[in-house]
């Protein structure tokens, strides 16, 4: 069942499925609201419900205390609508910057290259679509056989007409679920699923202050 969620103070209305978190609905409709952990523990997405009812989901008791729930606060990353809603969120609208809506993608791995110690370059060709993003944003890669995903920064340059291929640089983390999948299972030709773009750590062309960029590249290829 779909519900309407109006986000104040901007007055934008988005549609949210009863099985979808309010945060997900906002991001997929191009409305950026603050968030970080996306699983109910950091409280970055805490917002107030002005009208309507929600299922609080798996919000931790530390991030959202009982008295806050009674006062109408929710964590947007875990809360799902049970009625149409009006919420008050800390929405930031930045002049001159267009944030692209989050979408789901499927793609094929066309290249895997060990490009530095314990670091793998993965080239993904998107099927029947293009992704639009801003430099600095990231995707959430779904880990097959689990209900989990992991954030990976998009290492390729965003193109004006959208990118049909993206590159990720993934470091091995001992015992890691996501990097374990990338290093132990993923092969060229495999299909992958991901969602994006996410993140506000982007290059702002209108920013007047000096910006220091730095990077490091280990050119010793283990192959
Ligand atoms: C916005 C964002 C962008 C990111 N971009 C990239 C990227 O471009 N490339 C990339 O490789 N990673 C990136 N990461 C990190 C990535 O999302 C995963 O956290 C990382 O791959 C580890 O996930 P895992 O499933 O392999 O490990 P998990 O299964 O989550 O963790 C396994 C164990 O390793 C520990 N651990 C987790 N991460 C690290 C670490 N970095 N160093 C040491 N111990 C760790 C955990 O505490 C745990 O004990 C990004 C994260 C964020 C939030
Ligand atoms: S983003 Fe961390 S609690 Fe919602």
JSON list of N, CA, C and O in Angstrom, two decimals, residues 30-32 92-101 133-135 137 199-207:
[
{"chain": "A", "resi": 30, "resn": "UNK", "atom": "N", "xyz": [14.51, 12.40, -4.91]},
{"chain": "A", "resi": 30, "resn": "UNK", "atom": "CA", "xyz": [15.38, 13.57, -5.03]},
{"chain": "A", "resi": 30, "resn": "UNK", "atom": "C", "xyz": [15.31, 14.53, -3.86]},
{"chain": "A", "resi": 30, "resn": "UNK", "atom": "O", "xyz": [15.76, 15.66, -3.97]},
{"chain": "A", "resi": 31, "resn": "UNK", "atom": "N", "xyz": [14.73, 14.09, -2.72]},
{"chain": "A", "resi": 31, "resn": "UNK", "atom": "CA", "xyz": [14.68, 14.96, -1.54]},
{"chain": "A", "resi": 31, "resn": "UNK", "atom": "C", "xyz": [15.77, 14.49, -0.58]},
{"chain": "A", "resi": 31, "resn": "UNK", "atom": "O", "xyz": [15.70, 13.37, -0.05]},
{"chain": "A", "resi": 32, "resn": "UNK", "atom": "N", "xyz": [16.78, 15.32, -0.37]},
{"chain": "A", "resi": 32, "resn": "UNK", "atom": "CA", "xyz": [17.90, 14.90, 0.48]},
{"chain": "A", "resi": 32, "resn": "UNK", "atom": "C", "xyz": [17.60, 15.28, 1.92]},
{"chain": "A", "resi": 32, "resn": "UNK", "atom": "O", "xyz": [17.37, 16.45, 2.23]},
{"chain": "A", "resi": 92, "resn": "UNK", "atom": "N", "xyz": [18.01, 20.22, 3.57]},
{"chain": "A", "resi": 92, "resn": "UNK", "atom": "CA", "xyz": [18.90, 21.29, 3.12]},
{"chain": "A", "resi": 92, "resn": "UNK", "atom": "C", "xyz": [18.75, 21.44, 1.62]},
{"chain": "A", "resi": 92, "resn": "UNK", "atom": "O", "xyz": [18.90, 20.48, 0.88]},
{"chain": "A", "resi": 93, "resn": "UNK", "atom": "N", "xyz": [18.43, 22.64, 1.19]},
{"chain": "A", "resi": 93, "resn": "UNK", "atom": "CA", "xyz": [18.37, 22.89, -0.24]},
{"chain": "A", "resi": 93, "resn": "UNK", "atom": "C", "xyz": [19.55, 23.78, -0.57]},
{"chain": "A", "resi": 93, "resn": "UNK", "atom": "O", "xyz": [19.72, 24.84, 0.02]},
{"chain": "A", "resi": 94, "resn": "UNK", "atom": "N", "xyz": [20.41, 23.31, -1.47]},
{"chain": "A", "resi": 94, "resn": "UNK", "atom": "CA", "xyz": [21.60, 24.09, -1.82]},
{"chain": "A", "resi": 94, "resn": "UNK", "atom": "C", "xyz": [21.40, 24.75, -3.17]},
{"chain": "A", "resi": 94, "resn": "UNK", "atom": "O", "xyz": [21.14, 24.06, -4.17]},
{"chain": "A", "resi": 95, "resn": "UNK", "atom": "N", "xyz": [21.56, 26.07, -3.19]},
{"chain": "A", "resi": 95, "resn": "UNK", "atom": "CA", "xyz": [21.42, 26.84, -4.43]},
{"chain": "A", "resi": 95, "resn": "UNK", "atom": "C", "xyz": [22.40, 26.31, -5.46]},
{"chain": "A", "resi": 95, "resn": "UNK", "atom": "O", "xyz": [23.57, 26.11, -5.16]},
{"chain": "A", "resi": 96, "resn": "UNK", "atom": "N", "xyz": [21.91, 26.09, -6.67]},
{"chain": "A", "resi": 96, "resn": "UNK", "atom": "CA", "xyz": [22.81, 25.77, -7.79]},
{"chain": "A", "resi": 96, "resn": "UNK", "atom": "C", "xyz": [23.28, 24.32, -7.82]},
{"chain": "A", "resi": 96, "resn": "UNK", "atom": "O", "xyz": [24.11, 23.98, -8.65]},
{"chain": "A", "resi": 97, "resn": "UNK", "atom": "N", "xyz": [22.81, 23.47, -6.90]},
{"chain": "A", "resi": 97, "resn": "UNK", "atom": "CA", "xyz": [23.24, 22.06, -6.95]},
{"chain": "A", "resi": 97, "resn": "UNK", "atom": "C", "xyz": [22.02, 21.18, -7.12]},
{"chain": "A", "resi": 97, "resn": "UNK", "atom": "O", "xyz": [21.05, 21.28, -6.36]},
{"chain": "A", "resi": 98, "resn": "UNK", "atom": "N", "xyz": [22.10, 20.32, -8.15]},
{"chain": "A", "resi": 98, "resn": "UNK", "atom": "CA", "xyz": [21.00, 19.39, -8.37]},
{"chain": "A", "resi": 98, "resn": "UNK", "atom": "C", "xyz": [21.44, 18.01, -7.92]},
{"chain": "A", "resi": 98, "resn": "UNK", "atom": "O", "xyz": [22.43, 17.46, -8.43]},
{"chain": "A", "resi": 99, "resn": "UNK", "atom": "N", "xyz": [20.73, 17.49, -6.91]},
{"chain": "A", "resi": 99, "resn": "UNK", "atom": "CA", "xyz": [21.03, 16.12, -6.47]},
{"chain": "A", "resi": 99, "resn": "UNK", "atom": "C", "xyz": [20.14, 15.17, -7.25]},
{"chain": "A", "resi": 99, "resn": "UNK", "atom": "O", "xyz": [18.93, 15.39, -7.35]},
{"chain": "A", "resi": 100, "resn": "UNK", "atom": "N", "xyz": [20.74, 14.13, -7.82]},
{"chain": "A", "resi": 100, "resn": "UNK", "atom": "CA", "xyz": [19.96, 13.21, -8.64]},
{"chain": "A", "resi": 100, "resn": "UNK", "atom": "C", "xyz": [19.24, 12.20, -7.75]},
{"chain": "A", "resi": 100, "resn": "UNK", "atom": "O", "xyz": [19.79, 11.77, -6.73]},
{"chain": "A", "resi": 101, "resn": "UNK", "atom": "N", "xyz": [18.03, 11.78, -8.15]},
{"chain": "A", "resi": 101, "resn": "UNK", "atom": "CA", "xyz": [17.31, 10.79, -7.33]},
{"chain": "A", "resi": 101, "resn": "UNK", "atom": "C", "xyz": [18.04, 9.45, -7.31]},
{"chain": "A", "resi": 101, "resn": "UNK", "atom": "O", "xyz": [18.69, 9.08, -8.28]},
{"chain": "A", "resi": 133, "resn": "UNK", "atom": "N", "xyz": [25.32, 11.24, -11.45]},
{"chain": "A", "resi": 133, "resn": "UNK", "atom": "CA", "xyz": [25.81, 11.47, -10.09]},
{"chain": "A", "resi": 133, "resn": "UNK", "atom": "C", "xyz": [26.77, 12.65, -10.09]},
{"chain": "A", "resi": 133, "resn": "UNK", "atom": "O", "xyz": [27.16, 13.16, -11.15]},
{"chain": "A", "resi": 134, "resn": "UNK", "atom": "N", "xyz": [27.13, 13.09, -8.89]},
{"chain": "A", "resi": 134, "resn": "UNK", "atom": "CA", "xyz": [28.08, 14.18, -8.74]},
{"chain": "A", "resi": 134, "resn": "UNK", "atom": "C", "xyz": [29.39, 13.61, -8.22]},
{"chain": "A", "resi": 134, "resn": "UNK", "atom": "O", "xyz": [29.39, 12.62, -7.46]},
{"chain": "A", "resi": 135, "resn": "UNK", "atom": "N", "xyz": [30.49, 14.24, -8.61]},
{"chain": "A", "resi": 135, "resn": "UNK", "atom": "CA", "xyz": [31.82, 13.76, -8.18]},
{"chain": "A", "resi": 135, "resn": "UNK", "atom": "C", "xyz": [31.84, 13.69, -6.65]},
{"chain": "A", "resi": 135, "resn": "UNK", "atom": "O", "xyz": [31.48, 14.65, -5.98]},
{"chain": "A", "resi": 137, "resn": "UNK", "atom": "N", "xyz": [30.18, 11.19, -4.96]},
{"chain": "A", "resi": 137, "resn": "UNK", "atom": "CA", "xyz": [29.06, 10.37, -4.45]},
{"chain": "A", "resi": 137, "resn": "UNK", "atom": "C", "xyz": [29.39, 8.87, -4.51]},
{"chain": "A", "resi": 137, "resn": "UNK", "atom": "O", "xyz": [30.40, 8.47, -5.10]},
{"chain": "A", "resi": 199, "resn": "UNK", "atom": "N", "xyz": [25.05, 10.48, -1.00]},
{"chain": "A", "resi": 199, "resn": "UNK", "atom": "CA", "xyz": [26.13, 11.27, -0.41]},
{"chain": "A", "resi": 199, "resn": "UNK", "atom": "C", "xyz": [26.12, 12.74, -0.78]},
{"chain": "A", "resi": 199, "resn": "UNK", "atom": "O", "xyz": [25.69, 13.12, -1.87]},
{"chain": "A", "resi": 200, "resn": "UNK", "atom": "N", "xyz": [26.60, 13.56, 0.17]},
{"chain": "A", "resi": 200, "resn": "UNK", "atom": "CA", "xyz": [26.67, 15.00, -0.03]},
{"chain": "A", "resi": 200, "resn": "UNK", "atom": "C", "xyz": [28.11, 15.49, -0.01]},
{"chain": "A", "resi": 200, "resn": "UNK", "atom": "O", "xyz": [28.36, 16.69, -0.04]},
{"chain": "A", "resi": 201, "resn": "UNK", "atom": "N", "xyz": [29.06, 14.56, 0.09]},
{"chain": "A", "resi": 201, "resn": "UNK", "atom": "CA", "xyz": [30.47, 14.98, 0.08]},
{"chain": "A", "resi": 201, "resn": "UNK", "atom": "C", "xyz": [30.88, 15.13, -1.38]},
{"chain": "A", "resi": 201, "resn": "UNK", "atom": "O", "xyz": [31.44, 14.24, -2.00]},
{"chain": "A", "resi": 202, "resn": "UNK", "atom": "N", "xyz": [30.53, 16.29, -1.94]},
{"chain": "A", "resi": 202, "resn": "UNK", "atom": "CA", "xyz": [30.71, 16.48, -3.38]},
{"chain": "A", "resi": 202, "resn": "UNK", "atom": "C", "xyz": [31.55, 17.71, -3.65]},
{"chain": "A", "resi": 202, "resn": "UNK", "atom": "O", "xyz": [31.73, 18.55, -2.78]},
{"chain": "A", "resi": 203, "resn": "UNK", "atom": "N", "xyz": [32.01, 17.79, -4.88]},
{"chain": "A", "resi": 203, "resn": "UNK", "atom": "CA", "xyz": [32.75, 18.96, -5.32]},
{"chain": "A", "resi": 203, "resn": "UNK", "atom": "C", "xyz": [31.76, 20.09, -5.61]},
{"chain": "A", "resi": 203, "resn": "UNK", "atom": "O", "xyz": [30.87, 19.92, -6.44]},
{"chain": "A", "resi": 204, "resn": "UNK", "atom": "N", "xyz": [31.92, 21.22, -4.89]},
{"chain": "A", "resi": 204, "resn": "UNK", "atom": "CA", "xyz": [31.02, 22.36, -5.09]},
{"chain": "A", "resi": 204, "resn": "UNK", "atom": "C", "xyz": [31.73, 23.44, -5.89]},
{"chain": "A", "resi": 204, "resn": "UNK", "atom": "O", "xyz": [32.64, 24.09, -5.38]},
{"chain": "A", "resi": 205, "resn": "UNK", "atom": "N", "xyz": [31.29, 23.59, -7.15]},
{"chain": "A", "resi": 205, "resn": "UNK", "atom": "CA", "xyz": [31.97, 24.54, -8.04]},
{"chain": "A", "resi": 205, "resn": "UNK", "atom": "C", "xyz": [31.87, 25.97, -7.53]},
{"chain": "A", "resi": 205, "resn": "UNK", "atom": "O", "xyz": [32.74, 26.79, -7.78]},
{"chain": "A", "resi": 206, "resn": "UNK", "atom": "N", "xyz": [30.79, 26.29, -6.81]},
{"chain": "A", "resi": 206, "resn": "UNK", "atom": "CA", "xyz": [30.58, 27.67, -6.37]},
{"chain": "A", "resi": 206, "resn": "UNK", "atom": "C", "xyz": [31.29, 28.00, -5.06]},
{"chain": "A", "resi": 206, "resn": "UNK", "atom": "O", "xyz": [31.18, 29.10, -4.56]},
{"chain": "A", "resi": 207, "resn": "UNK", "atom": "N", "xyz": [32.01, 27.01, -4.51]},
{"chain": "A", "resi": 207, "resn": "UNK", "atom": "CA", "xyz": [32.68, 27.21, -3.22]},
{"chain": "A", "resi": 207, "resn": "UNK", "atom": "C", "xyz": [33.89, 28.11, -3.41]},
{"chain": "A", "resi": 207, "resn": "UNK", "atom": "O", "xyz": [34.77, 27.82, -4.22]}
]
